[in-house]
Amino acid sequence: MTEHCVAWTDRTETTAPNGVAKRHLDGEGASLARITVPAGTKAPRHSHAHEQFVQVLAGSGTLETEQGTKAFGPGSVFHFPPDVWHAAEFVSETVLVEVNLAPPSHSRFA
């Protein structure tokens, strides 16, 4: 049975070698993640087959896309359609909430 109300602290945290810490909540056709990114971290140019939304809760940095480079901070929201490249540099420790939607062929909503 799926819990309808959970706290991020109740989710298992995984930490990558670069110090990026993630907590996930997975659903059918979508996932939600809370991510803490250390200052100085760089996310190289990449893309994914799924649509993604990201909200910046705390911290700052720069986002690079085909539209150029833009500074971000608390309250910024990113939207990446499938297969659109993006890169980021995190100036200060940054906390993000990320929503990943399954590609249409994998979604129960298709």
PDB file of N, CA and C in Angstrom, residues 30-82:
ATOM      1  N   ALA A  30       5.832   8.587 -12.610  1.00  0.00           N
ATOM      2  CA  ALA A  30       6.519   9.803 -12.168  1.00  0.00           C
ATOM      3  C   ALA A  30       7.332   9.506 -10.918  1.00  0.00           C
ATOM      4  N   SER A  31       8.331  10.334 -10.673  1.00  0.00           N
ATOM      5  CA  SER A  31       9.102  10.235  -9.429  1.00  0.00           C
ATOM      6  C   SER A  31       9.385  11.643  -8.926  1.00  0.00           C
ATOM      7  N   LEU A  32       9.563  11.740  -7.632  1.00  0.00           N
ATOM      8  CA  LEU A  32       9.870  12.996  -6.962  1.00  0.00           C
ATOM      9  C   LEU A  32      11.154  12.771  -6.178  1.00  0.00           C
ATOM     10  N   ALA A  33      12.067  13.735  -6.214  1.00  0.00           N
ATOM     11  CA  ALA A  33      13.324  13.604  -5.478  1.00  0.00           C
ATOM     12  C   ALA A  33      13.672  14.920  -4.809  1.00  0.00           C
ATOM     13  N   ARG A  34      14.234  14.810  -3.620  1.00  0.00           N
ATOM     14  CA  ARG A  34      14.797  15.970  -2.916  1.00  0.00           C
ATOM     15  C   ARG A  34      16.299  15.793  -2.991  1.00  0.00           C
ATOM     16  N   ILE A  35      16.983  16.788  -3.531  1.00  0.00           N
ATOM     17  CA  ILE A  35      18.411  16.668  -3.813  1.00  0.00           C
ATOM     18  C   ILE A  35      19.153  17.808  -3.143  1.00  0.00           C
ATOM     19  N   THR A  36      20.240  17.476  -2.451  1.00  0.00           N
ATOM     20  CA  THR A  36      21.132  18.479  -1.874  1.00  0.00           C
ATOM     21  C   THR A  36      22.456  18.390  -2.623  1.00  0.00           C
ATOM     22  N   VAL A  37      22.853  19.517  -3.223  1.00  0.00           N
ATOM     23  CA  VAL A  37      24.047  19.563  -4.061  1.00  0.00           C
ATOM     24  C   VAL A  37      25.093  20.439  -3.376  1.00  0.00           C
ATOM     25  N   PRO A  38      26.292  19.907  -3.117  1.00  0.00           N
ATOM     26  CA  PRO A  38      27.337  20.714  -2.478  1.00  0.00           C
ATOM     27  C   PRO A  38      27.788  21.889  -3.353  1.00  0.00           C
ATOM     28  N   ALA A  39      28.214  22.957  -2.710  1.00  0.00           N
ATOM     29  CA  ALA A  39      28.795  24.107  -3.421  1.00  0.00           C
ATOM     30  C   ALA A  39      29.968  23.632  -4.263  1.00  0.00           C
ATOM     31  N   GLY A  40      30.099  24.216  -5.450  1.00  0.00           N
ATOM     32  CA  GLY A  40      31.210  23.880  -6.335  1.00  0.00           C
ATOM     33  C   GLY A  40      30.944  22.713  -7.266  1.00  0.00           C
ATOM     34  N   THR A  41      29.819  22.030  -7.101  1.00  0.00           N
ATOM     35  CA  THR A  41      29.483  20.892  -7.963  1.00  0.00           C
ATOM     36  C   THR A  41      29.109  21.386  -9.350  1.00  0.00           C
ATOM     37  N   LYS A  42      29.555  20.652 -10.364  1.00  0.00           N
ATOM     38  CA  LYS A  42      29.191  20.942 -11.744  1.00  0.00           C
ATOM     39  C   LYS A  42      28.451  19.736 -12.309  1.00  0.00           C
ATOM     40  N   ALA A  43      27.318  19.975 -12.936  1.00  0.00           N
ATOM     41  CA  ALA A  43      26.575  18.940 -13.655  1.00  0.00           C
ATOM     42  C   ALA A  43      26.849  19.168 -15.134  1.00  0.00           C
ATOM     43  N   PRO A  44      27.614  18.288 -15.765  1.00  0.00           N
ATOM     44  CA  PRO A  44      27.945  18.498 -17.171  1.00  0.00           C
ATOM     45  C   PRO A  44      26.706  18.396 -18.060  1.00  0.00           C
ATOM     46  N   ARG A  45      26.837  18.879 -19.281  1.00  0.00           N
ATOM     47  CA  ARG A  45      25.748  18.852 -20.253  1.00  0.00           C
ATOM     48  C   ARG A  45      25.218  17.422 -20.382  1.00  0.00           C
ATOM     49  N   HIS A  46      23.891  17.303 -20.266  1.00  0.00           N
ATOM     50  CA  HIS A  46      23.236  16.000 -20.399  1.00  0.00           C
ATOM     51  C   HIS A  46      21.769  16.210 -20.768  1.00  0.00           C
ATOM     52  N   SER A  47      21.109  15.136 -21.111  1.00  0.00           N
ATOM     53  CA  SER A  47      19.670  15.152 -21.373  1.00  0.00           C
ATOM     54  C   SER A  47      19.124  13.797 -20.963  1.00  0.00           C
ATOM     55  N   HIS A  48      17.808  13.674 -20.949  1.00  0.00           N
ATOM     56  CA  HIS A  48      17.187  12.391 -20.641  1.00  0.00           C
ATOM     57  C   HIS A  48      15.922  12.234 -21.465  1.00  0.00           C
ATOM     58  N   ALA A  49      15.465  10.995 -21.577  1.00  0.00           N
ATOM     59  CA  ALA A  49      14.300  10.684 -22.406  1.00  0.00           C
ATOM     60  C   ALA A  49      12.991  11.136 -21.766  1.00  0.00           C
ATOM     61  N   HIS A  50      13.038  11.478 -20.493  1.00  0.00           N
ATOM     62  CA  HIS A  50      11.814  11.878 -19.779  1.00  0.00           C
ATOM     63  C   HIS A  50      11.747  13.393 -19.588  1.00  0.00           C
ATOM     64  N   GLU A  51      10.543  13.883 -19.336  1.00  0.00           N
ATOM     65  CA  GLU A  51      10.327  15.286 -19.010  1.00  0.00           C
ATOM     66  C   GLU A  51      10.690  15.517 -17.547  1.00  0.00           C
ATOM     67  N   GLN A  52      11.244  16.693 -17.239  1.00  0.00           N
ATOM     68  CA  GLN A  52      11.694  16.980 -15.878  1.00  0.00           C
ATOM     69  C   GLN A  52      11.357  18.416 -15.487  1.00  0.00           C
ATOM     70  N   PHE A  53      10.905  18.557 -14.244  1.00  0.00           N
ATOM     71  CA  PHE A  53      10.689  19.864 -13.624  1.00  0.00           C
ATOM     72  C   PHE A  53      11.556  19.919 -12.374  1.00  0.00           C
ATOM     73  N   VAL A  54      12.166  21.064 -12.098  1.00  0.00           N
ATOM     74  CA  VAL A  54      13.030  21.220 -10.927  1.00  0.00           C
ATOM     75  C   VAL A  54      12.686  22.550 -10.257  1.00  0.00           C
ATOM     76  N   GLN A  55      12.522  22.511  -8.936  1.00  0.00           N
ATOM     77  CA  GLN A  55      12.301  23.729  -8.158  1.00  0.00           C
ATOM     78  C   GLN A  55      13.480  23.916  -7.219  1.00  0.00           C
ATOM     79  N   VAL A  56      14.038  25.118  -7.197  1.00  0.00           N
ATOM     80  CA  VAL A  56      15.150  25.444  -6.307  1.00  0.00           C
ATOM     81  C   VAL A  56      14.565  25.958  -4.987  1.00  0.00           C
ATOM     82  N   LEU A  57      14.839  25.236  -3.899  1.00  0.00           N
ATOM     83  CA  LEU A  57      14.369  25.646  -2.576  1.00  0.00           C
ATOM     84  C   LEU A  57      15.375  26.545  -1.873  1.00  0.00           C
ATOM     85  N   ALA A  58      16.662  26.263  -2.063  1.00  0.00           N
ATOM     86  CA  ALA A  58      17.729  27.037  -1.416  1.00  0.00           C
ATOM     87  C   ALA A  58      18.978  26.919  -2.272  1.00  0.00           C
ATOM     88  N   GLY A  59      19.865  27.902  -2.155  1.00  0.00           N
ATOM     89  CA  GLY A  59      21.129  27.853  -2.864  1.00  0.00           C
ATOM     90  C   GLY A  59      21.125  28.695  -4.132  1.00  0.00           C
ATOM     91  N   SER A  60      22.231  28.574  -4.886  1.00  0.00           N
ATOM     92  CA  SER A  60      22.377  29.382  -6.095  1.00  0.00           C
ATOM     93  C   SER A  60      23.362  28.752  -7.054  1.00  0.00           C
ATOM     94  N   GLY A  61      23.268  29.203  -8.303  1.00  0.00           N
ATOM     95  CA  GLY A  61      24.182  28.716  -9.319  1.00  0.00           C
ATOM     96  C   GLY A  61      23.813  29.268 -10.670  1.00  0.00           C
ATOM     97  N   THR A  62      24.299  28.593 -11.713  1.00  0.00           N
ATOM     98  CA  THR A  62      23.975  28.982 -13.078  1.00  0.00           C
ATOM     99  C   THR A  62      23.497  27.750 -13.836  1.00  0.00           C
ATOM    100  N   LEU A  63      22.514  27.987 -14.696  1.00  0.00           N
ATOM    101  CA  LEU A  63      21.960  26.951 -15.556  1.00  0.00           C
ATOM    102  C   LEU A  63      22.311  27.301 -16.987  1.00  0.00           C
ATOM    103  N   GLU A  64      22.774  26.322 -17.745  1.00  0.00           N
ATOM    104  CA  GLU A  64      23.086  26.520 -19.156  1.00  0.00           C
ATOM    105  C   GLU A  64      22.171  25.634 -19.988  1.00  0.00           C
ATOM    106  N   THR A  65      21.532  26.214 -20.998  1.00  0.00           N
ATOM    107  CA  THR A  65      20.706  25.481 -21.955  1.00  0.00           C
ATOM    108  C   THR A  65      20.965  26.072 -23.335  1.00  0.00           C
ATOM    109  N   GLU A  66      20.256  25.572 -24.330  1.00  0.00           N
ATOM    110  CA  GLU A  66      20.383  26.142 -25.679  1.00  0.00           C
ATOM    111  C   GLU A  66      19.947  27.597 -25.710  1.00  0.00           C
ATOM    112  N   GLN A  67      19.229  28.046 -24.660  1.00  0.00           N
ATOM    113  CA  GLN A  67      18.778  29.438 -24.579  1.00  0.00           C
ATOM    114  C   GLN A  67      19.813  30.354 -23.929  1.00  0.00           C
ATOM    115  N   GLY A  68      20.951  29.793 -23.508  1.00  0.00           N
ATOM    116  CA  GLY A  68      22.002  30.588 -22.894  1.00  0.00           C
ATOM    117  C   GLY A  68      22.237  30.187 -21.447  1.00  0.00           C
ATOM    118  N   THR A  69      22.925  31.071 -20.705  1.00  0.00           N
ATOM    119  CA  THR A  69      23.261  30.829 -19.303  1.00  0.00           C
ATOM    120  C   THR A  69      22.492  31.812 -18.445  1.00  0.00           C
ATOM    121  N   LYS A  70      21.911  31.297 -17.365  1.00  0.00           N
ATOM    122  CA  LYS A  70      21.098  32.135 -16.493  1.00  0.00           C
ATOM    123  C   LYS A  70      21.363  31.776 -15.036  1.00  0.00           C
ATOM    124  N   ALA A  71      21.467  32.799 -14.188  1.00  0.00           N
ATOM    125  CA  ALA A  71      21.635  32.572 -12.753  1.00  0.00           C
ATOM    126  C   ALA A  71      20.321  32.071 -12.161  1.00  0.00           C
ATOM    127  N   PHE A  72      20.422  31.209 -11.139  1.00  0.00           N
ATOM    128  CA  PHE A  72      19.222  30.755 -10.446  1.00  0.00           C
ATOM    129  C   PHE A  72      19.417  30.840  -8.937  1.00  0.00           C
ATOM    130  N   GLY A  73      18.300  30.856  -8.231  1.00  0.00           N
ATOM    131  CA  GLY A  73      18.296  30.900  -6.776  1.00  0.00           C
ATOM    132  C   GLY A  73      16.957  30.409  -6.263  1.00  0.00           C
ATOM    133  N   PRO A  74      16.706  30.556  -4.952  1.00  0.00           N
ATOM    134  CA  PRO A  74      15.445  30.094  -4.381  1.00  0.00           C
ATOM    135  C   PRO A  74      14.250  30.667  -5.142  1.00  0.00           C
ATOM    136  N   GLY A  75      13.310  29.794  -5.447  1.00  0.00           N
ATOM    137  CA  GLY A  75      12.129  30.206  -6.194  1.00  0.00           C
ATOM    138  C   GLY A  75      12.238  29.963  -7.687  1.00  0.00           C
ATOM    139  N   SER A  76      13.439  29.703  -8.189  1.00  0.00           N
ATOM    140  CA  SER A  76      13.592  29.387  -9.610  1.00  0.00           C
ATOM    141  C   SER A  76      12.984  28.014  -9.895  1.00  0.00           C
ATOM    142  N   VAL A  77      12.422  27.890 -11.085  1.00  0.00           N
ATOM    143  CA  VAL A  77      11.840  26.624 -11.532  1.00  0.00           C
ATOM    144  C   VAL A  77      12.373  26.336 -12.924  1.00  0.00           C
ATOM    145  N   PHE A  78      12.812  25.106 -13.148  1.00  0.00           N
ATOM    146  CA  PHE A  78      13.322  24.688 -14.448  1.00  0.00           C
ATOM    147  C   PHE A  78      12.323  23.716 -15.076  1.00  0.00           C
ATOM    148  N   HIS A  79      12.228  23.733 -16.393  1.00  0.00           N
ATOM    149  CA  HIS A  79      11.443  22.747 -17.129  1.00  0.00           C
ATOM    150  C   HIS A  79      12.281  22.256 -18.290  1.00  0.00           C
ATOM    151  N   PHE A  80      12.490  20.941 -18.345  1.00  0.00           N
ATOM    152  CA  PHE A  80      13.248  20.333 -19.430  1.00  0.00           C
ATOM    153  C   PHE A  80      12.372  19.310 -20.141  1.00  0.00           C
ATOM    154  N   PRO A  81      11.936  19.603 -21.364  1.00  0.00           N
ATOM    155  CA  PRO A  81      11.223  18.589 -22.139  1.00  0.00           C
ATOM    156  C   PRO A  81      12.155  17.405 -22.410  1.00  0.00           C
ATOM    157  N   PRO A  82      11.631  16.271 -22.845  1.00  0.00           N
ATOM    158  CA  PRO A  82      12.494  15.129 -23.153  1.00  0.00           C
ATOM    159  C   PRO A  82      13.573  15.495 -24.167  1.00  0.00           C
TER     160      PRO A  82
END
